Coordinates of C-alpha atoms and ligand atoms in Angstrom, one line a residue:
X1 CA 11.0 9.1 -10.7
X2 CA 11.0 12.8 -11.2
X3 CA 11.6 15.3 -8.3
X4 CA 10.4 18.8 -8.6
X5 CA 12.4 21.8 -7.2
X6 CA 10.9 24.9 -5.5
X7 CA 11.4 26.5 -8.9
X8 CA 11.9 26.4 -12.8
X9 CA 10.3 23.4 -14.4
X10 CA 8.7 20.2 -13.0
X11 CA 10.3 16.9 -14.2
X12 CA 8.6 13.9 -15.6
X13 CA 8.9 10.7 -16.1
X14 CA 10.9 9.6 -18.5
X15 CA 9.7 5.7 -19.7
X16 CA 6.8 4.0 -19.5
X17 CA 8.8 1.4 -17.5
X18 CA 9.4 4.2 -15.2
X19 CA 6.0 5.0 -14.4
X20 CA 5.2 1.4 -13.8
X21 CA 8.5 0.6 -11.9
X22 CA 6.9 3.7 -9.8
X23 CA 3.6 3.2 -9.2
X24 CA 3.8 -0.7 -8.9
X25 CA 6.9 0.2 -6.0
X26 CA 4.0 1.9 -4.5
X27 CA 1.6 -0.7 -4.7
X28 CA 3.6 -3.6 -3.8
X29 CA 4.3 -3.3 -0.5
X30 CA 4.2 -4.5 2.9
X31 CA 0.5 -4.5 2.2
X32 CA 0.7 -7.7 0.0
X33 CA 2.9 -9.7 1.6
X34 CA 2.2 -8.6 4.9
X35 CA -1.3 -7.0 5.0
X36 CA -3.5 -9.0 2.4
X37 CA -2.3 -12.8 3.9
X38 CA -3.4 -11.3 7.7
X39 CA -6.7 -9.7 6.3
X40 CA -7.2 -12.6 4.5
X41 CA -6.9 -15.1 7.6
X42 CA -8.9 -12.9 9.7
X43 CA -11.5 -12.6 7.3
X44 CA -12.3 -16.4 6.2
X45 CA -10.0 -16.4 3.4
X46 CA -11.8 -17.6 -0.1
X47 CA -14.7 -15.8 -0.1
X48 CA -12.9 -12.2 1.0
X49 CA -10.3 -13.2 -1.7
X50 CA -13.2 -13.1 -4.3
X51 CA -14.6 -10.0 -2.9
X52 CA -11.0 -8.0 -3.3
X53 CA -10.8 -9.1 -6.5
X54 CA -14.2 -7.6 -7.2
X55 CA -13.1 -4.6 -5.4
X56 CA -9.5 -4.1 -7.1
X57 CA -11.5 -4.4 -10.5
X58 CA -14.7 -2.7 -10.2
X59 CA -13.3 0.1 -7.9
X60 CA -9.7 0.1 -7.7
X61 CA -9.0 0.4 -11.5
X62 CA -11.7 3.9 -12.3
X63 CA -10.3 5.4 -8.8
X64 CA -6.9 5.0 -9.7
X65 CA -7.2 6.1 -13.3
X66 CA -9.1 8.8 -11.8
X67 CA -6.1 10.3 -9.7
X68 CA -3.7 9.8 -12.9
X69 CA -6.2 12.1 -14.6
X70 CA -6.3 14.7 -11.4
X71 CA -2.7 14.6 -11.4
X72 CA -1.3 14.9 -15.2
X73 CA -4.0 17.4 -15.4
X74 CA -3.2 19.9 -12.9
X75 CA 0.5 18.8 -13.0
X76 CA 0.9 19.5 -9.3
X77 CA 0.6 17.9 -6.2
X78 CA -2.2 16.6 -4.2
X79 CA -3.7 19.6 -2.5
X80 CA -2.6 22.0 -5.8
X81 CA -3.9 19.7 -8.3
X82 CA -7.8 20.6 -7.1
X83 CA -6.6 24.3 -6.7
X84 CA -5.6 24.4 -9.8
X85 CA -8.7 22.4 -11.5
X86 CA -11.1 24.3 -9.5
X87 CA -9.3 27.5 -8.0
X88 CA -11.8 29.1 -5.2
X89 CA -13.3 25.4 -4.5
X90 CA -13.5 23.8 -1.4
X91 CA -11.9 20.9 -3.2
X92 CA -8.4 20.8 -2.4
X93 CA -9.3 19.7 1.6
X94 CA -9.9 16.3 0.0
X95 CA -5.8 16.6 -0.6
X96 CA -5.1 17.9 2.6
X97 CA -7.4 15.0 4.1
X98 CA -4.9 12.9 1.4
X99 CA -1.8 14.2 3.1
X100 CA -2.9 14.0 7.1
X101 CA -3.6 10.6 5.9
X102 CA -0.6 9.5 4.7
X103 CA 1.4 10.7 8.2
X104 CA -1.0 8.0 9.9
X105 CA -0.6 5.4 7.5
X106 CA 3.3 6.0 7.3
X107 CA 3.1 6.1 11.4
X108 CA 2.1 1.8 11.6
X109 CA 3.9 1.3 7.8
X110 CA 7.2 1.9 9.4
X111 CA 6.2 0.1 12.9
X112 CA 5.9 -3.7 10.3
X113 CA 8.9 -2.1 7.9
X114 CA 10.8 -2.0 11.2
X115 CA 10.6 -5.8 11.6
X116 CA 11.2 -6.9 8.4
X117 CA 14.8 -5.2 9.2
X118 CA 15.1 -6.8 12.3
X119 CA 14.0 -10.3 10.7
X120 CA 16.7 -9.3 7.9
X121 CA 19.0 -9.2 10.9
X122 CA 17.6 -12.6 12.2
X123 CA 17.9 -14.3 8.9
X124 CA 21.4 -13.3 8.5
X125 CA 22.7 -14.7 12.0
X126 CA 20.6 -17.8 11.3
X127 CA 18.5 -17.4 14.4
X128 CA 15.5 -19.2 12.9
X129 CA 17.6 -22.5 12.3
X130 CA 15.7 -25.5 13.8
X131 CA 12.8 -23.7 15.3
X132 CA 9.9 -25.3 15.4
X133 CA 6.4 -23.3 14.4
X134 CA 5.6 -22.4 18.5
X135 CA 9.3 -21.4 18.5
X136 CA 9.3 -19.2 15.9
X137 CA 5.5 -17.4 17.4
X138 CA 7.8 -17.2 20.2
X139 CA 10.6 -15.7 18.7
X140 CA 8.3 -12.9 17.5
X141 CA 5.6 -12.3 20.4
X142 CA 9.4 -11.7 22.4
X143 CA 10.3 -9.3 19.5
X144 CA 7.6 -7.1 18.6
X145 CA 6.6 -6.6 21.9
X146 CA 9.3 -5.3 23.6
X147 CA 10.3 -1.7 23.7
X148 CA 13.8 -0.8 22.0
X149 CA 14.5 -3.0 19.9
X150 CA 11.2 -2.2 17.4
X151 CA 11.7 1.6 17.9
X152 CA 15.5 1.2 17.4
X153 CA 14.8 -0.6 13.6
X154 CA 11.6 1.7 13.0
X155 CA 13.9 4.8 13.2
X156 CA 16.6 2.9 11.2
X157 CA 13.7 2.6 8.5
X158 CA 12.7 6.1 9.0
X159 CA 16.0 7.5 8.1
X160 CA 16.8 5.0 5.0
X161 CA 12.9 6.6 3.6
X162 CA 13.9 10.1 4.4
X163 CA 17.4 9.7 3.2
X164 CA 16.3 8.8 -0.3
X165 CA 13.7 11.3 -1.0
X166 CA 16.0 13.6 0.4
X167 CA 18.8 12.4 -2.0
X168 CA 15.8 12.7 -4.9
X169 CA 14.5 9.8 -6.3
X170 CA 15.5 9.0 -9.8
X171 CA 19.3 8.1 -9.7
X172 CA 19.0 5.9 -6.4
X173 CA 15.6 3.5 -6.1
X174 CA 14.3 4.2 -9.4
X175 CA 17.6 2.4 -10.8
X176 CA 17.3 -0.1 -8.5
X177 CA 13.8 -0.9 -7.9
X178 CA 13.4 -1.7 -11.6
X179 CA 16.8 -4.9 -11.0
X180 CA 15.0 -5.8 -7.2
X181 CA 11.5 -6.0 -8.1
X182 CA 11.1 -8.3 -9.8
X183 CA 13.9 -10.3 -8.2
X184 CA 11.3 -10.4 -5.3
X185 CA 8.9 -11.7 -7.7
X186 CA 11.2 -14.5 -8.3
X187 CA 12.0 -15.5 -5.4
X188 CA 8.1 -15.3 -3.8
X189 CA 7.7 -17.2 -7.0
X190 CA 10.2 -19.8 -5.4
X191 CA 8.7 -19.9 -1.8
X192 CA 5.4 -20.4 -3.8
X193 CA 6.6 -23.6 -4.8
X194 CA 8.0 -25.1 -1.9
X195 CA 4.9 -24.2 0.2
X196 CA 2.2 -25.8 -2.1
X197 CA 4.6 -29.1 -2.0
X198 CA 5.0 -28.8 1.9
X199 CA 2.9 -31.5 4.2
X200 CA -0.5 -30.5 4.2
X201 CA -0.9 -27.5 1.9
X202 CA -3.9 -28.7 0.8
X203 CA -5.8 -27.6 3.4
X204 CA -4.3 -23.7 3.1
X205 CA -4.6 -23.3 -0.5
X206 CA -8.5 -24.8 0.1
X207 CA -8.9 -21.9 2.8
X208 CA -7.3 -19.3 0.7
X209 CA -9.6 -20.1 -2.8
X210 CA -12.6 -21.8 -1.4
X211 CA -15.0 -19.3 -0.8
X212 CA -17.2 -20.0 2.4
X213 CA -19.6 -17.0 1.9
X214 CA -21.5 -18.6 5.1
X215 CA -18.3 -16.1 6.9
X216 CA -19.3 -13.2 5.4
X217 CA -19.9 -10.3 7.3
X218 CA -20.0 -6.6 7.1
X219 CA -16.8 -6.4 8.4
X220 CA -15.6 -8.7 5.7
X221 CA -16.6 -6.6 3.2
X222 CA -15.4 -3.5 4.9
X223 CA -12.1 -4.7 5.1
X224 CA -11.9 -6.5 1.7
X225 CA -12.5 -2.4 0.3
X226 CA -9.6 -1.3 2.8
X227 CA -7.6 -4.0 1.5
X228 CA -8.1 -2.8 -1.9
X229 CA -7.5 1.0 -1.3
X230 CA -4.6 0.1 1.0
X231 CA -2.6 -2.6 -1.4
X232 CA -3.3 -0.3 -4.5
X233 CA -1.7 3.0 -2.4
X234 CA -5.2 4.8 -3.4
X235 CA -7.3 7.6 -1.9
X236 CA -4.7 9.8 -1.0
X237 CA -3.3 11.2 -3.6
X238 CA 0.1 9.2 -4.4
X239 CA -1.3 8.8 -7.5
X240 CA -2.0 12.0 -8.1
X241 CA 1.3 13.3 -7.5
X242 CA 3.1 10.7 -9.6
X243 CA 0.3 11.1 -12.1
X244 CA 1.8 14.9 -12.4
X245 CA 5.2 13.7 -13.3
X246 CA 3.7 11.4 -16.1
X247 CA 4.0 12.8 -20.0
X248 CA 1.4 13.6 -22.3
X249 CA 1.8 10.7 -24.6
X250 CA 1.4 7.7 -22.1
X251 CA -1.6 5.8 -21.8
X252 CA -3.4 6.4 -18.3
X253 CA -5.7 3.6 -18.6
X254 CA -3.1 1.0 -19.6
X255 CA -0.9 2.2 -16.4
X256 CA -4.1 1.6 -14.2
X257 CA -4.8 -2.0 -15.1
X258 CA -1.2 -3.2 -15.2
X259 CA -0.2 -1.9 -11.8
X260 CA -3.4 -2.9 -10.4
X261 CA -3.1 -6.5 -12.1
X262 CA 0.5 -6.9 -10.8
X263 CA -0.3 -5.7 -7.2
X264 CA -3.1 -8.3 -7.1
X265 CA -1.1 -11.2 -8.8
X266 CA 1.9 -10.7 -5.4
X267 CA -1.1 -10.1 -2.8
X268 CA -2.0 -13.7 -4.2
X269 CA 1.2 -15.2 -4.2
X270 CA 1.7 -14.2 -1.0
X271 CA -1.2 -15.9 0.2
X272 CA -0.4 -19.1 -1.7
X273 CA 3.3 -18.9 0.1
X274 CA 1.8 -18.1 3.7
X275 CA -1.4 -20.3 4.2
X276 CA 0.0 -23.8 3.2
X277 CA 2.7 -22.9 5.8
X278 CA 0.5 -21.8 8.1
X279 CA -1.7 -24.9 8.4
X280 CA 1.7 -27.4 7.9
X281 CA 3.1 -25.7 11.1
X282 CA -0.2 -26.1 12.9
X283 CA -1.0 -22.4 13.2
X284 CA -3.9 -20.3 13.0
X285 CA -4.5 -18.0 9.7
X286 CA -6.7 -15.9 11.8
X287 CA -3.3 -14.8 14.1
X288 CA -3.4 -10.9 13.0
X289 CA -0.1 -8.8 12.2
X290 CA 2.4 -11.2 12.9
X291 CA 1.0 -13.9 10.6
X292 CA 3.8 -13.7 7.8
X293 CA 6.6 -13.4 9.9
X294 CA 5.7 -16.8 11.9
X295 CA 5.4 -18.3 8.7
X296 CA 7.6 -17.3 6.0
X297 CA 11.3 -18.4 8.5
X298 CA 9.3 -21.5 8.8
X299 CA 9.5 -22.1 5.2
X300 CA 13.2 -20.8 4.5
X301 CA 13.8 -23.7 6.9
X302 CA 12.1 -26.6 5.0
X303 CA 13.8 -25.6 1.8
X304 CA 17.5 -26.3 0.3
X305 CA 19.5 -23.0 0.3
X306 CA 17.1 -21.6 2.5
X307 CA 19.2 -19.5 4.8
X308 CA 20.2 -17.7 1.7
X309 CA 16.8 -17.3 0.5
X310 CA 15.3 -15.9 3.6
X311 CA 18.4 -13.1 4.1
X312 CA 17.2 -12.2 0.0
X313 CA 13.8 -12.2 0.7
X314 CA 13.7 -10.0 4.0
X315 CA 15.8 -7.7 2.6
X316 CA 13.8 -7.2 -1.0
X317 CA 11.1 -7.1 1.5
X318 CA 12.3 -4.1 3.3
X319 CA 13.2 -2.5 -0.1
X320 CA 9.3 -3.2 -1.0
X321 CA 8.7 -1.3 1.8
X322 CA 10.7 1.5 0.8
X323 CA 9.4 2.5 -2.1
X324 CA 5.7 2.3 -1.0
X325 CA 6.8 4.2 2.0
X326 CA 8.8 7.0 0.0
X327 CA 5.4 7.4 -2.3
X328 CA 4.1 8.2 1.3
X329 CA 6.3 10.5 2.3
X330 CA 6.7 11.9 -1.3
X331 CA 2.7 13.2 -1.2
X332 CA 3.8 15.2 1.8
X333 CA 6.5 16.4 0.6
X334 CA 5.6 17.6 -2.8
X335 CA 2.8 19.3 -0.8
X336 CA 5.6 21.4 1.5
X337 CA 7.5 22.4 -1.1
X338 CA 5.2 23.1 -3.7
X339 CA 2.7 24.8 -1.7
X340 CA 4.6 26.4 1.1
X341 CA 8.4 26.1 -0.6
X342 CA 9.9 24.9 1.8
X343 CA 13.5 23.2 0.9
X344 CA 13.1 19.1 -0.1
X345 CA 15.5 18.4 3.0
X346 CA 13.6 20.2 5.2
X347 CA 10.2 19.1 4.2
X348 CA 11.6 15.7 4.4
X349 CA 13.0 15.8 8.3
X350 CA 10.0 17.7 9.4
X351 CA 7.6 15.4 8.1
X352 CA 9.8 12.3 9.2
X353 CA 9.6 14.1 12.7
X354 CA 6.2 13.6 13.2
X355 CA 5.9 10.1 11.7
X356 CA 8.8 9.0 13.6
X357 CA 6.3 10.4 16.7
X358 CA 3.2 8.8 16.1
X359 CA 5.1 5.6 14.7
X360 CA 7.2 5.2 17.8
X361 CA 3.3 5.6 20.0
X362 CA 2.5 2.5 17.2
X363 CA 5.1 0.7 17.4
X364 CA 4.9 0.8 21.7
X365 CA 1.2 -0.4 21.3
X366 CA 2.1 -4.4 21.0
X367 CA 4.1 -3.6 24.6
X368 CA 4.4 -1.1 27.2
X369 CA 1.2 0.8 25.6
X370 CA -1.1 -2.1 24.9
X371 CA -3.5 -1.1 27.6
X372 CA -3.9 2.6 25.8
X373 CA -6.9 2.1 23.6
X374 CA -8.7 4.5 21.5
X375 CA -12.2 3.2 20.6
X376 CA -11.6 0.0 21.8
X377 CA -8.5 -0.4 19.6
X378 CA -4.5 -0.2 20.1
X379 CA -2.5 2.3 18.6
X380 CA -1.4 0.3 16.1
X381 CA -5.4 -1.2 15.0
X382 CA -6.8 2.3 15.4
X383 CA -4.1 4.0 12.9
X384 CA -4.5 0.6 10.7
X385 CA -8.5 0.1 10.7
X386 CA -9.1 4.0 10.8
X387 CA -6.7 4.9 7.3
X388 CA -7.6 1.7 5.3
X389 CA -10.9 1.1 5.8
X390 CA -12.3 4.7 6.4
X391 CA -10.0 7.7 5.6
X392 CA -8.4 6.1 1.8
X393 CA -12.3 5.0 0.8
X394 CA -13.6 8.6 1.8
X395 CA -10.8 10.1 -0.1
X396 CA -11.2 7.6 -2.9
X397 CA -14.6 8.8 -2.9
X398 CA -14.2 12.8 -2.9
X399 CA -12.2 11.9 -6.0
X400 CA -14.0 9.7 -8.0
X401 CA -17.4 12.5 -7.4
X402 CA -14.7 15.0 -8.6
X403 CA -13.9 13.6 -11.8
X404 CA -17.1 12.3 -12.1
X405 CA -19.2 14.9 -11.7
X406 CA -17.2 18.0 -11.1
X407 CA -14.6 17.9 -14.1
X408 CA -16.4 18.4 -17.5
X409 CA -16.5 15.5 -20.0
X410 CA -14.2 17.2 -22.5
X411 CA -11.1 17.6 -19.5
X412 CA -11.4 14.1 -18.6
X413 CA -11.7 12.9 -22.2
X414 CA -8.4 14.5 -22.9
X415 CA -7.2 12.8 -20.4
X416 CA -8.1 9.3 -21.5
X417 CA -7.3 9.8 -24.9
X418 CA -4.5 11.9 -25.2
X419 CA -5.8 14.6 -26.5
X420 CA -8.0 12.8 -29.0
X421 CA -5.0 11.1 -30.3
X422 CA -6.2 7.2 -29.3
X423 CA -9.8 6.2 -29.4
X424 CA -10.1 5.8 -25.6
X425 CA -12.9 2.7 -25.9
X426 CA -13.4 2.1 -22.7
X427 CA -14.1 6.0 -21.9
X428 CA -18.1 5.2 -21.5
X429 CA -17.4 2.2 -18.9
X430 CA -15.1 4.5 -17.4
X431 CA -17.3 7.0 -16.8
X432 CA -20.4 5.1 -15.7
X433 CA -18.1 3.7 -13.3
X434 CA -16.6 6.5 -11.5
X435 CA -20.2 8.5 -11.6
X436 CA -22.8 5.9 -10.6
X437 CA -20.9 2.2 -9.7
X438 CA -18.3 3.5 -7.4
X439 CA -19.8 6.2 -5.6
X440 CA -22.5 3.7 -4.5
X441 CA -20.7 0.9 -3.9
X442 CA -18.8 2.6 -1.4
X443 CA -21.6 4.2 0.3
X444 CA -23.6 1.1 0.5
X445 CA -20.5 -0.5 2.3
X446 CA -20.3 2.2 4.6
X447 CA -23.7 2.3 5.6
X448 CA -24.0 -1.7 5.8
X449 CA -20.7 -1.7 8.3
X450 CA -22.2 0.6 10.5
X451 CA -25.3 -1.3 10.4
X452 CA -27.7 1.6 8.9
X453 CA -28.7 -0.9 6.2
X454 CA -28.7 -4.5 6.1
X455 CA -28.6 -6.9 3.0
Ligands
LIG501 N1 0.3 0.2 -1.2 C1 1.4 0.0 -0.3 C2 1.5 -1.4 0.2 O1 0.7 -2.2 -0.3 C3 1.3 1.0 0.9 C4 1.1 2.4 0.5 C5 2.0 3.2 -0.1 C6 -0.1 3.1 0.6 N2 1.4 4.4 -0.4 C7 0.2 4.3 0.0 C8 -1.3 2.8 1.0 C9 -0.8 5.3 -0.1 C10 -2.3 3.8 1.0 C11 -2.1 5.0 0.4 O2 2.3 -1.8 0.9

């Protein structure tokens, strides 16, 4: 992972692994293993499965190739990038829409990053050993909403992200993300196993891939393209600003599909972990937030070696965490110092300030602040709902019309093919998509969710 300085010359990537290991440690996140299974369970399960999928292909892939081309482009960051493509333009408030987004999703990110430390903490002083499923929803309605102890492993959290980007990237998580990835991988493979073999499963992996498209709603589909913006780190500009650390001679398109085809593959696992275990323990998928962390101790438990197991897995959990939330953090920070050069550390700490602010008022929401609604909505489900399934599609949006339709032909062309040096075949779908399919599609669900049109 490349960090720029306030002068002399921008880095880059070096490897094509190391644009993957980055971009996928964006993607993979809390918002598979966490987000996608809770969605899901709200949401009916098969049939908004089917409808991500559609979503992740149709839209996800053009809008992410299409910030990879804003960003290696402009080689800057996410508010320069459209300065720079278009100087003059209003353009470039679509990045600082990008980075005012990413403090609110950081804000609730680090509320859930904060209890996969404190579950790390659990799992290491065995405190889930013989607890039945109503213990263990016990154990974590006692947990999340109470006052310090959340805030105290949010801020924990908060400094870990700030001290790495602070410390620059490359030589710490890049190095290590590429061993603990897919070590995760592994061991989700693992828990995979044992759940589809627990008493029972049946019934969750039916939930999970039998579509019941009687249970589709607007809001199903609303969410299903939050889902896919969310898990895929799009429509604010993370990709952009890795995309401007990315060389010449690497193959946009290929990083799109492979990053968006392993982020999908461990939302999916995930699910085929969570929802036999959820049914087997006689709990309810539609639960919300805490669903993953009343089921996944519950599985550790039924499995040989499964204290160890569950200390591995919350920890390469909280490092999945980490490197989504430093691509979070890294959009605003690229922004400060490029734009308004400002030193990294103090980009870093300012912006951590202001998370740590809003996060904290999150984080409070399950407890003392419940009662404080916005819109009818906690903290926490106002920040959530409110980035996911409006602000990233909006941005994702702007950006797609902007390559689309705002950057010429031959720009984006260069783009795709390197400069004329690979035939870049899928250039016409490419195109079509990101002017006419996506656009659309993410009007139409707009207006049908507010109920302006119906289907
Ligand atoms: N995609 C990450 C996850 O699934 C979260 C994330 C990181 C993100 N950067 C983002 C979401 C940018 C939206 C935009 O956990």
């Amino acid at each position: 992972m490349a960090k720029e300085k306030v002068t002399g010359k921008r880095e880059n990537f070096v490897s094509k692994f190391g644009i993957i290991a980055a971009a996928a440690g964006s993607a993979v996140g809390l918002g598979n293993i966490w987000r996608f299974p809770y969605v899901a369970g709200e949401n009916g399960g098969g049939a908004f499965l089917i409808i991500y999928v559609i979503f992740v292909t149709l839209i996800g892939v053009p809008a992410m190739l299409s910030e990879l081309i804003i960003g290696r482009r402009s080689k800057s960051n996410a508010v320069g990038s459209f300065r720079k493509l278009r100087p003059g333009s209003p353009w470039y408030l679509v990045g600082v829409m990008g980075v005012l987004t990413g403090f609110l999703i950081f804000a609730f990110y680090s509320t859930v990053a904060g209890w996969t430390l404190h579950y790390t903490y659990l799992a290491i002083i065995d405190a889930f050993h013989g607890l039945s499923g109503d213990q263990l929803a016990e154990t974590f309605e006692k947990f999340h909403t109470s006052a310090l102890l959340p805030v105290f492993w949010q801020i924990i959290f908060l400094i870990l992200t700030a001290a790495i980007v602070i410390a620059g990237i490359e030589k710490g998580i890049e190095r290590y993300t590429k061993i603990l990835m897919p070590i995760l991988f592994l061991i989700l493979l693992i828990l995979v196993i044992r759940a589809v073999t627990l008493p029972g499963a049946g019934k969750g992996l039916a939930f999970l891939f039998k579509p019941d498209f009687t249970k589709v709603t607007a809001k199903t589909i609303l969410e299903a393209m939050g889902q896919a913006f969310f898990s895929l780190s799009l429509g604010m500009g993370v990709l952009i600003t890795y995309g401007s650390y990315i060389q010449k001679r690497e193959n946009l398109t290929d990083v799109a599909g492979e990053v968006a085809f392993f982020d999908t593959l461990v939302a999916i696992l995930a699910g085929v972990a969570i929802f036999p275990a959820v049914f087997a323990f006689g709990l309810k998928p539609e639960v919300g937030p805490g669903l993953a962390f009343l089921t996944l101790p519950g599985i550790f438990q039924q499995m040989p070696g499964g204290y160890f197991f569950a200390i591995i897995f919350f920890l390469l959990l909280v490092v999945a965490a980490l490197t989504s939330s430093i691509s979070l953090l890294e959009v605003t920070v690229a922004f400060l110092t490029e734009e308004f050069h400002l030193s990294r550390k103090a980009a870093t700490i300012w912006s951590s300030l202001v998370v740590a602010i809003l996060g904290i008022a999150a984080t409070l929401s399950f407890g003392v602040l419940k009662d404080f609604k916005i819109w009818g909505s906690t903290i926490f489900d106002f920040l959530d709902n409110l980035t996911a399934n409006i602000l990233l599609p909006l941005g994702g949006l702007f950006i797609v019309i902007f390559v689309g339709w705002v950057m010429n032909t031959r720009e984006t062309k260069a783009e795709i093919t390197n400069e004329n040096a690979m035939k870049g075949r899928l250039y016409g779908v490419f195109l079509f998509l990101i002017r006419f399919v996506v656009p659309v599609a993410i009007a139409l669900v707009f207006l049908y969710s507010i109920g302006l049109i119906k289907l």
